Amino acid sequence: MTDLPRVRPVSDGVRDALTVVIAYIPFGLALGATLASLNVDPFVAWTSSPLIVAGASQLVSVQLLSEGAAPVIVVLTALVVNSRHLLYSASLAPYWRDWSRGTRAGGAYFLADPMYALAIARYEGKAEDSTARLRYYFAMSFATWAGWMILTGAGVLLGAVLPESLPLELAAPLTFLLLLLPTLKGRPAYVSAATAGIVAIIAAPLPLGLGLIAAAIVGMIAGAMTERMQAA
Amino acid sequence: MTDFLTLVVVGLGTYAMRAAFLVGKEAKPPALLERYLPHVAPAVLAAIAAPALVAPRGEISLTETLPALIAAAATWLVWGKTQQMAVALIAGLGLWWLILFGLSFVS
């Protein structure tokens, strides 16, 4: 599968990134506005975007800092909230195998939720060589990253004057649903998604986003078990 | 300054987790995880989406949950027909607004 027609990893990557960035507009602006409203220097709060590149834990960190929590508590909390990134790292490793070490180290910096979702959907859906995979990943992730910097920055600056005209709370979850759909190939995937979704809803009251990681682990186990039963 | 340095440490720790299995001599996931890796994507993404789909504004109730689930179903349907993320998102959000708009007259 080398001579595939009409494969344009860079422009595909930028296009996919734009779709996600547009969907992230409400969340990014709202997050920026929230960061600016807290008891932390607005610019310092915004630096969480390039430093952490993960909305939920940026909010958690700055929120805790503004409440005067001890730095060690802030760090531990944010890292628990971010633990899913370990799974992303393991999941993409087979696809990045042929890249140089420096390239992999650079790519890891951008590995946030939407970048992972778009990358894995592309890798599972298209048989491309590792150069095309690299081009897609860096075009997509840099464009998404840049969008996140701009959106959260705009939210910090415009925070107070954002109109509350349209309810947009559903934009982010619908986007994640759309990132999920391409990964639903075969029964094990459906089982792991359904199980994880149900566990996540039940475990939502747990602190530190622990419900999310618990749900992910239970879902993965359910998926692996389904696969085994199919093979038997 | 303490605030900034704390965020730097959170960033470094987050980077370490992202890089964990990607920056060794070889990019290699742990053998123990091998069997579970194909299921990471559907499990994590469903775990992120599901709670916010049943409680988009933080509460689970008939008038909050049902419209969101209908919008999610519509999003899924439109994506199945068009394979276009943007189109499906606009369709789902638009339907959600319509339902909320209708509900605002009833309640």
mmCIF file of C-alpha atoms in Angstrom:
data_model
loop_
_atom_site.group_PDB
_atom_site.id
_atom_site.type_symbol
_atom_site.label_atom_id
_atom_site.label_comp_id
_atom_site.label_asym_id
_atom_site.label_seq_id
_atom_site.Cartn_x
_atom_site.Cartn_y
_atom_site.Cartn_z
ATOM 1 C CA MET A 1 0.000 0.000 0.000
ATOM 2 C CA THR A 2 2.496 2.664 -1.003
ATOM 3 C CA ASP A 3 1.055 4.369 -4.066
ATOM 4 C CA LEU A 4 -2.223 5.584 -2.659
ATOM 5 C CA PRO A 5 -3.947 8.169 -4.827
ATOM 6 C CA ARG A 6 -4.894 11.606 -3.495
ATOM 7 C CA VAL A 7 -3.377 11.342 -0.073
ATOM 8 C CA ARG A 8 -2.730 14.837 1.225
ATOM 9 C CA PRO A 9 -1.695 14.455 4.828
ATOM 10 C CA VAL A 10 -0.856 18.104 5.468
ATOM 11 C CA SER A 11 -4.012 19.671 4.048
ATOM 12 C CA ASP A 12 -6.147 16.895 5.556
ATOM 13 C CA GLY A 13 -4.502 17.565 8.903
ATOM 14 C CA VAL A 14 -5.173 21.288 8.776
ATOM 15 C CA ARG A 15 -8.766 20.697 7.657
ATOM 16 C CA ASP A 16 -9.464 18.263 10.508
ATOM 17 C CA ALA A 17 -7.820 20.669 12.943
ATOM 18 C CA LEU A 18 -10.005 23.564 11.803
ATOM 19 C CA THR A 19 -13.154 21.539 12.363
ATOM 20 C CA VAL A 20 -12.071 20.805 15.909
ATOM 21 C CA VAL A 21 -10.929 24.370 16.602
ATOM 22 C CA ILE A 22 -14.292 25.748 15.443
ATOM 23 C CA ALA A 23 -16.053 23.329 17.747
ATOM 24 C CA TYR A 24 -13.735 24.386 20.575
ATOM 25 C CA ILE A 25 -14.554 28.103 20.222
ATOM 26 C CA PRO A 26 -17.094 28.212 23.060
ATOM 27 C CA PHE A 27 -15.018 26.067 25.408
ATOM 28 C CA GLY A 28 -11.760 27.905 24.660
ATOM 29 C CA LEU A 29 -13.280 31.365 25.099
ATOM 30 C CA ALA A 30 -15.157 30.344 28.238
ATOM 31 C CA LEU A 31 -12.040 28.767 29.716
ATOM 32 C CA GLY A 32 -9.965 31.878 28.970
ATOM 33 C CA ALA A 33 -12.628 34.092 30.507
ATOM 34 C CA THR A 34 -12.784 31.891 33.610
ATOM 35 C CA LEU A 35 -9.001 31.879 33.959
ATOM 36 C CA ALA A 36 -8.974 35.687 33.775
ATOM 37 C CA SER A 37 -11.690 35.984 36.420
ATOM 38 C CA LEU A 38 -9.740 34.057 39.048
ATOM 39 C CA ASN A 39 -7.343 35.336 41.631
ATOM 40 C CA VAL A 40 -4.236 34.677 39.493
ATOM 41 C CA ASP A 41 -2.421 37.075 37.164
ATOM 42 C CA PRO A 42 -4.341 36.746 33.850
ATOM 43 C CA PHE A 43 -1.198 36.365 31.752
ATOM 44 C CA VAL A 44 0.220 33.729 34.087
ATOM 45 C CA ALA A 45 -3.154 31.939 33.973
ATOM 46 C CA TRP A 46 -3.009 31.992 30.174
ATOM 47 C CA THR A 47 0.500 30.481 30.151
ATOM 48 C CA SER A 48 -1.217 27.282 31.301
ATOM 49 C CA SER A 49 -2.251 26.909 27.632
ATOM 50 C CA PRO A 50 1.267 26.517 26.183
ATOM 51 C CA LEU A 51 2.582 24.841 29.342
ATOM 52 C CA ILE A 52 -0.132 22.223 29.897
ATOM 53 C CA VAL A 53 -2.198 22.076 26.667
ATOM 54 C CA ALA A 54 -5.177 20.376 28.351
ATOM 55 C CA GLY A 55 -8.251 22.447 29.149
ATOM 56 C CA ALA A 56 -9.682 20.625 32.146
ATOM 57 C CA SER A 57 -6.424 20.470 34.087
ATOM 58 C CA GLN A 58 -5.576 24.079 33.199
ATOM 59 C CA LEU A 59 -8.833 25.091 34.860
ATOM 60 C CA VAL A 60 -8.233 22.841 37.867
ATOM 61 C CA SER A 61 -4.671 24.135 38.351
ATOM 62 C CA VAL A 62 -5.491 27.832 38.098
ATOM 63 C CA GLN A 63 -8.615 27.397 40.230
ATOM 64 C CA LEU A 64 -6.594 25.751 43.004
ATOM 65 C CA LEU A 65 -3.839 28.378 42.773
ATOM 66 C CA SER A 66 -6.421 31.135 43.066
ATOM 67 C CA GLU A 67 -7.739 29.485 46.225
ATOM 68 C CA GLY A 68 -4.212 29.523 47.626
ATOM 69 C CA ALA A 69 -3.657 25.767 47.558
ATOM 70 C CA ALA A 70 -0.122 24.498 48.153
ATOM 71 C CA PRO A 71 1.846 24.013 44.906
ATOM 72 C CA VAL A 72 2.391 20.318 45.614
ATOM 73 C CA ILE A 73 -1.391 19.786 45.893
ATOM 74 C CA VAL A 74 -1.941 21.661 42.631
ATOM 75 C CA VAL A 75 0.650 19.563 40.820
ATOM 76 C CA LEU A 76 -0.588 16.211 42.131
ATOM 77 C CA THR A 77 -4.225 17.065 41.408
ATOM 78 C CA ALA A 78 -3.518 18.237 37.859
ATOM 79 C CA LEU A 79 -1.433 15.156 37.114
ATOM 80 C CA VAL A 80 -4.174 12.801 38.306
ATOM 81 C CA VAL A 81 -6.641 14.708 36.107
ATOM 82 C CA ASN A 82 -4.210 14.267 33.200
ATOM 83 C CA SER A 83 -3.433 10.577 33.706
ATOM 84 C CA ARG A 84 -5.299 9.549 30.543
ATOM 85 C CA HIS A 85 -2.370 10.912 28.544
ATOM 86 C CA LEU A 86 -0.376 7.833 29.563
ATOM 87 C CA LEU A 87 -2.893 5.776 27.601
ATOM 88 C CA TYR A 88 -2.571 8.050 24.581
ATOM 89 C CA SER A 89 1.197 7.677 24.713
ATOM 90 C CA ALA A 90 1.015 3.889 24.751
ATOM 91 C CA SER A 91 -1.698 3.790 22.102
ATOM 92 C CA LEU A 92 0.245 5.811 19.508
ATOM 93 C CA ALA A 93 3.646 4.195 20.142
ATOM 94 C CA PRO A 94 3.220 1.469 17.472
ATOM 95 C CA TYR A 95 2.383 4.088 14.821
ATOM 96 C CA TRP A 96 5.334 6.352 15.620
ATOM 97 C CA ARG A 97 7.867 3.538 15.773
ATOM 98 C CA ASP A 98 9.818 4.617 12.677
ATOM 99 C CA TRP A 99 10.127 8.287 13.607
ATOM 100 C CA SER A 100 13.374 9.627 15.007
ATOM 101 C CA ARG A 101 13.590 10.039 18.758
ATOM 102 C CA GLY A 102 13.604 13.832 18.538
ATOM 103 C CA THR A 103 10.497 13.830 16.355
ATOM 104 C CA ARG A 104 8.680 11.592 18.817
ATOM 105 C CA ALA A 105 9.725 13.840 21.697
ATOM 106 C CA GLY A 106 8.372 16.882 19.832
ATOM 107 C CA GLY A 107 5.158 15.113 18.876
ATOM 108 C CA ALA A 108 4.500 14.134 22.492
ATOM 109 C CA TYR A 109 4.239 17.809 23.494
ATOM 110 C CA PHE A 110 1.119 18.244 21.327
ATOM 111 C CA LEU A 111 -0.595 15.014 22.419
ATOM 112 C CA ALA A 112 -3.816 16.420 23.906
ATOM 113 C CA ASP A 113 -7.326 14.915 23.640
ATOM 114 C CA PRO A 114 -8.366 16.118 20.164
ATOM 115 C CA MET A 115 -4.903 15.504 18.701
ATOM 116 C CA TYR A 116 -4.979 11.925 19.959
ATOM 117 C CA ALA A 117 -8.505 11.325 18.686
ATOM 118 C CA LEU A 118 -7.806 12.687 15.207
ATOM 119 C CA ALA A 119 -4.464 10.884 14.946
ATOM 120 C CA ILE A 120 -5.787 7.461 15.972
ATOM 121 C CA ALA A 121 -8.820 7.803 13.675
ATOM 122 C CA ARG A 122 -6.503 8.637 10.768
ATOM 123 C CA TYR A 123 -4.000 5.879 11.544
ATOM 124 C CA GLU A 124 -6.638 3.186 11.934
ATOM 125 C CA GLY A 125 -8.617 4.340 8.926
ATOM 126 C CA LYS A 126 -5.858 4.904 6.361
ATOM 127 C CA ALA A 127 -2.872 2.760 5.448
ATOM 128 C CA GLU A 128 -0.167 5.407 5.112
ATOM 129 C CA ASP A 129 3.596 5.244 5.366
ATOM 130 C CA SER A 130 5.267 6.717 8.374
ATOM 131 C CA THR A 131 6.256 9.949 6.621
ATOM 132 C CA ALA A 132 2.623 10.641 5.724
ATOM 133 C CA ARG A 133 1.626 9.821 9.311
ATOM 134 C CA LEU A 134 4.199 12.277 10.560
ATOM 135 C CA ARG A 135 3.075 15.041 8.202
ATOM 136 C CA TYR A 136 -0.563 14.533 9.123
ATOM 137 C CA TYR A 137 0.158 14.527 12.834
ATOM 138 C CA PHE A 138 2.309 17.651 12.915
ATOM 139 C CA ALA A 139 0.077 19.681 10.572
ATOM 140 C CA MET A 140 -3.050 18.704 12.514
ATOM 141 C CA SER A 141 -1.601 19.064 15.987
ATOM 142 C CA PHE A 142 0.206 22.348 15.386
ATOM 143 C CA ALA A 143 -2.932 23.914 13.867
ATOM 144 C CA THR A 144 -5.090 22.678 16.756
ATOM 145 C CA TRP A 145 -2.493 23.879 19.272
ATOM 146 C CA ALA A 146 -2.329 27.327 17.661
ATOM 147 C CA GLY A 147 -6.121 27.546 17.716
ATOM 148 C CA TRP A 148 -6.136 26.673 21.421
ATOM 149 C CA MET A 149 -3.554 29.378 22.210
ATOM 150 C CA ILE A 150 -5.567 31.980 20.297
ATOM 151 C CA LEU A 151 -8.966 30.958 21.704
ATOM 152 C CA THR A 152 -7.866 30.888 25.329
ATOM 153 C CA GLY A 153 -5.981 34.165 24.826
ATOM 154 C CA ALA A 154 -9.049 35.788 23.295
ATOM 155 C CA GLY A 155 -11.126 34.491 26.202
ATOM 156 C CA VAL A 156 -8.732 36.085 28.701
ATOM 157 C CA LEU A 157 -8.900 39.430 26.853
ATOM 158 C CA LEU A 158 -12.623 39.446 26.054
ATOM 159 C CA GLY A 159 -13.814 37.581 29.145
ATOM 160 C CA ALA A 160 -16.036 40.270 30.542
ATOM 161 C CA VAL A 161 -17.692 41.285 27.277
ATOM 162 C CA LEU A 162 -18.611 37.859 25.878
ATOM 163 C CA PRO A 163 -22.321 37.743 25.115
ATOM 164 C CA GLU A 164 -24.345 34.985 26.748
ATOM 165 C CA SER A 165 -26.601 34.686 23.714
ATOM 166 C CA LEU A 166 -26.486 31.052 22.646
ATOM 167 C CA PRO A 167 -26.156 28.006 24.854
ATOM 168 C CA LEU A 168 -23.025 26.228 23.642
ATOM 169 C CA GLU A 169 -22.413 23.699 26.381
ATOM 170 C CA LEU A 170 -23.141 20.832 24.000
ATOM 171 C CA ALA A 171 -20.489 21.808 21.419
ATOM 172 C CA ALA A 172 -17.597 20.117 23.211
ATOM 173 C CA PRO A 173 -19.343 16.809 24.080
ATOM 174 C CA LEU A 174 -20.792 16.535 20.558
ATOM 175 C CA THR A 175 -17.285 17.077 19.184
ATOM 176 C CA PHE A 176 -15.968 14.241 21.322
ATOM 177 C CA LEU A 177 -18.863 12.083 20.156
ATOM 178 C CA LEU A 178 -17.794 12.858 16.578
ATOM 179 C CA LEU A 179 -14.198 11.980 17.417
ATOM 180 C CA LEU A 180 -15.445 8.720 18.948
ATOM 181 C CA LEU A 181 -17.588 7.590 15.986
ATOM 182 C CA PRO A 182 -14.746 6.774 13.547
ATOM 183 C CA THR A 183 -13.162 4.519 16.186
ATOM 184 C CA LEU A 184 -16.296 2.335 16.413
ATOM 185 C CA LYS A 185 -15.214 -0.502 14.156
ATOM 186 C CA GLY A 186 -16.497 -3.905 15.214
ATOM 187 C CA ARG A 187 -18.182 -5.201 18.323
ATOM 188 C CA PRO A 188 -15.273 -4.852 20.793
ATOM 189 C CA ALA A 189 -15.086 -1.119 20.090
ATOM 190 C CA TYR A 190 -18.823 -0.684 20.661
ATOM 191 C CA VAL A 191 -18.639 -2.672 23.889
ATOM 192 C CA SER A 192 -15.685 -0.698 25.248
ATOM 193 C CA ALA A 193 -17.301 2.634 24.330
ATOM 194 C CA ALA A 194 -20.690 1.724 25.801
ATOM 195 C CA THR A 195 -19.166 0.339 28.994
ATOM 196 C CA ALA A 196 -16.862 3.321 29.456
ATOM 197 C CA GLY A 197 -19.716 5.754 28.802
ATOM 198 C CA ILE A 198 -22.007 4.145 31.367
ATOM 199 C CA VAL A 199 -19.260 3.897 34.005
ATOM 200 C CA ALA A 200 -18.264 7.523 33.361
ATOM 201 C CA ILE A 201 -21.840 8.707 33.958
ATOM 202 C CA ILE A 202 -22.144 6.679 37.170
ATOM 203 C CA ALA A 203 -18.675 7.689 38.396
ATOM 204 C CA ALA A 204 -18.998 11.364 37.411
ATOM 205 C CA PRO A 205 -19.313 12.530 41.053
ATOM 206 C CA LEU A 206 -15.832 11.190 41.870
ATOM 207 C CA PRO A 207 -13.261 13.947 42.498
ATOM 208 C CA LEU A 208 -10.138 14.701 40.406
ATOM 209 C CA GLY A 209 -11.641 13.365 37.191
ATOM 210 C CA LEU A 210 -11.097 9.873 38.587
ATOM 211 C CA GLY A 211 -14.413 8.811 37.072
ATOM 212 C CA LEU A 212 -12.944 9.360 33.618
ATOM 213 C CA ILE A 213 -9.874 7.213 34.115
ATOM 214 C CA ALA A 214 -11.846 4.492 35.937
ATOM 215 C CA ALA A 215 -14.351 4.418 33.073
ATOM 216 C CA ALA A 216 -11.577 4.254 30.481
ATOM 217 C CA ILE A 217 -9.912 1.303 32.216
ATOM 218 C CA VAL A 218 -13.178 -0.642 32.678
ATOM 219 C CA GLY A 219 -14.074 0.076 29.045
ATOM 220 C CA MET A 220 -10.709 -1.173 27.799
ATOM 221 C CA ILE A 221 -11.047 -4.383 29.804
ATOM 222 C CA ALA A 222 -14.588 -4.924 28.477
ATOM 223 C CA GLY A 223 -13.346 -4.409 24.926
ATOM 224 C CA ALA A 224 -10.476 -6.860 25.364
ATOM 225 C CA MET A 225 -12.833 -9.460 26.862
ATOM 226 C CA THR A 226 -15.242 -9.091 23.944
ATOM 227 C CA GLU A 227 -12.390 -9.577 21.527
ATOM 228 C CA ARG A 228 -11.351 -12.758 23.335
ATOM 229 C CA MET A 229 -14.867 -14.167 23.233
ATOM 230 C CA GLN A 230 -15.077 -13.446 19.512
ATOM 231 C CA ALA A 231 -11.784 -15.228 18.929
ATOM 232 C CA ALA A 232 -12.825 -18.243 20.990
ATOM 233 C CA MET B 1 6.081 33.713 40.430
ATOM 234 C CA THR B 2 5.086 30.691 42.515
ATOM 235 C CA ASP B 3 1.909 30.417 40.450
ATOM 236 C CA PHE B 4 3.898 30.380 37.217
ATOM 237 C CA LEU B 5 6.454 27.866 38.479
ATOM 238 C CA THR B 6 3.649 25.580 39.662
ATOM 239 C CA LEU B 7 2.116 25.657 36.182
ATOM 240 C CA VAL B 8 5.554 24.881 34.707
ATOM 241 C CA VAL B 9 5.822 21.784 36.911
ATOM 242 C CA VAL B 10 2.281 20.663 35.966
ATOM 243 C CA GLY B 11 3.289 21.136 32.320
ATOM 244 C CA LEU B 12 6.466 19.098 32.739
ATOM 245 C CA GLY B 13 4.577 16.312 34.501
ATOM 246 C CA THR B 14 1.906 16.283 31.793
ATOM 247 C CA TYR B 15 4.614 16.164 29.136
ATOM 248 C CA ALA B 16 6.268 13.241 30.933
ATOM 249 C CA MET B 17 2.983 11.301 30.750
ATOM 250 C CA ARG B 18 2.531 12.120 27.064
ATOM 251 C CA ALA B 19 6.099 11.104 26.291
ATOM 252 C CA ALA B 20 6.175 8.027 28.562
ATOM 253 C CA PHE B 21 6.022 5.385 25.825
ATOM 254 C CA LEU B 22 7.141 7.545 22.912
ATOM 255 C CA VAL B 23 10.640 8.794 23.675
ATOM 256 C CA GLY B 24 12.584 5.669 24.601
ATOM 257 C CA LYS B 25 15.152 4.300 22.183
ATOM 258 C CA GLU B 26 12.212 2.572 20.597
ATOM 259 C CA ALA B 27 8.602 3.663 20.825
ATOM 260 C CA LYS B 28 7.233 0.663 22.633
ATOM 261 C CA PRO B 29 4.109 0.274 24.722
ATOM 262 C CA PRO B 30 4.395 -2.037 27.736
ATOM 263 C CA ALA B 31 3.682 -5.672 26.823
ATOM 264 C CA LEU B 32 1.163 -5.881 29.661
ATOM 265 C CA LEU B 33 -0.943 -3.181 27.980
ATOM 266 C CA GLU B 34 -0.658 -4.590 24.464
ATOM 267 C CA ARG B 35 -4.011 -6.395 24.547
ATOM 268 C CA TYR B 36 -5.863 -3.339 25.784
ATOM 269 C CA LEU B 37 -4.388 -0.701 23.485
ATOM 270 C CA PRO B 38 -6.818 -1.165 20.576
ATOM 271 C CA HIS B 39 -9.599 -0.178 22.973
ATOM 272 C CA VAL B 40 -8.040 3.003 24.371
ATOM 273 C CA ALA B 41 -9.629 5.316 21.809
ATOM 274 C CA PRO B 42 -13.285 4.203 22.047
ATOM 275 C CA ALA B 43 -13.104 3.854 25.840
ATOM 276 C CA VAL B 44 -11.481 7.209 26.635
ATOM 277 C CA LEU B 45 -13.494 9.212 24.115
ATOM 278 C CA ALA B 46 -16.781 7.705 25.308
ATOM 279 C CA ALA B 47 -15.748 8.385 28.908
ATOM 280 C CA ILE B 48 -15.104 12.044 28.041
ATOM 281 C CA ALA B 49 -18.302 12.530 26.010
ATOM 282 C CA ALA B 50 -20.950 10.555 27.905
ATOM 283 C CA PRO B 51 -21.234 12.503 31.200
ATOM 284 C CA ALA B 52 -21.464 15.836 29.364
ATOM 285 C CA LEU B 53 -24.055 14.437 26.935
ATOM 286 C CA VAL B 54 -26.429 13.358 29.711
ATOM 287 C CA ALA B 55 -25.814 16.522 31.746
ATOM 288 C CA PRO B 56 -24.673 19.286 29.377
ATOM 289 C CA ARG B 57 -25.218 21.969 31.998
ATOM 290 C CA GLY B 58 -24.347 19.933 35.036
ATOM 291 C CA GLU B 59 -27.668 18.353 35.915
ATOM 292 C CA ILE B 60 -29.428 15.162 34.878
ATOM 293 C CA SER B 61 -33.148 15.768 34.366
ATOM 294 C CA LEU B 62 -35.772 15.064 31.726
ATOM 295 C CA THR B 63 -35.642 18.545 30.199
ATOM 296 C CA GLU B 64 -31.831 18.666 30.260
ATOM 297 C CA THR B 65 -30.897 15.089 29.376
ATOM 298 C CA LEU B 66 -33.484 14.191 26.737
ATOM 299 C CA PRO B 67 -32.823 17.142 24.374
ATOM 300 C CA ALA B 68 -29.077 16.541 24.597
ATOM 301 C CA LEU B 69 -29.474 12.833 23.816
ATOM 302 C CA ILE B 70 -31.775 13.591 20.874
ATOM 303 C CA ALA B 71 -29.175 16.066 19.588
ATOM 304 C CA ALA B 72 -26.452 13.426 20.029
ATOM 305 C CA ALA B 73 -28.512 10.866 18.090
ATOM 306 C CA ALA B 74 -29.082 13.400 15.304
ATOM 307 C CA THR B 75 -25.363 14.206 15.209
ATOM 308 C CA TRP B 76 -24.591 10.495 14.887
ATOM 309 C CA LEU B 77 -27.159 10.042 12.098
ATOM 310 C CA VAL B 78 -25.933 13.032 10.088
ATOM 311 C CA TRP B 79 -22.315 11.927 10.492
ATOM 312 C CA GLY B 80 -23.281 8.437 9.286
ATOM 313 C CA LYS B 81 -24.892 9.912 6.180
ATOM 314 C CA THR B 82 -22.323 12.613 5.345
ATOM 315 C CA GLN B 83 -19.073 11.608 7.120
ATOM 316 C CA GLN B 84 -18.625 15.353 7.642
ATOM 317 C CA MET B 85 -17.747 16.323 11.195
ATOM 318 C CA ALA B 86 -18.588 20.001 10.807
ATOM 319 C CA VAL B 87 -21.961 19.350 9.159
ATOM 320 C CA ALA B 88 -22.937 16.825 11.824
ATOM 321 C CA LEU B 89 -21.900 19.166 14.641
ATOM 322 C CA ILE B 90 -23.935 22.066 13.262
ATOM 323 C CA ALA B 91 -26.951 19.785 12.758
ATOM 324 C CA GLY B 92 -26.755 18.460 16.320
ATOM 325 C CA LEU B 93 -26.240 21.852 17.934
ATOM 326 C CA GLY B 94 -28.986 23.403 15.795
ATOM 327 C CA LEU B 95 -31.486 20.729 16.778
ATOM 328 C CA TRP B 96 -30.554 21.180 20.443
ATOM 329 C CA TRP B 97 -31.220 24.926 20.198
ATOM 330 C CA LEU B 98 -34.573 24.272 18.509
ATOM 331 C CA ILE B 99 -35.648 21.899 21.276
ATOM 332 C CA LEU B 100 -34.507 24.298 24.027
ATOM 333 C CA PHE B 101 -36.283 27.142 22.248
ATOM 334 C CA GLY B 102 -39.474 25.054 22.103
ATOM 335 C CA LEU B 103 -39.145 24.088 25.756
ATOM 336 C CA SER B 104 -38.801 27.727 26.774
ATOM 337 C CA PHE B 105 -42.413 28.255 25.688
ATOM 338 C CA VAL B 106 -43.708 25.208 27.513
ATOM 339 C CA SER B 107 -42.081 25.796 30.863
#
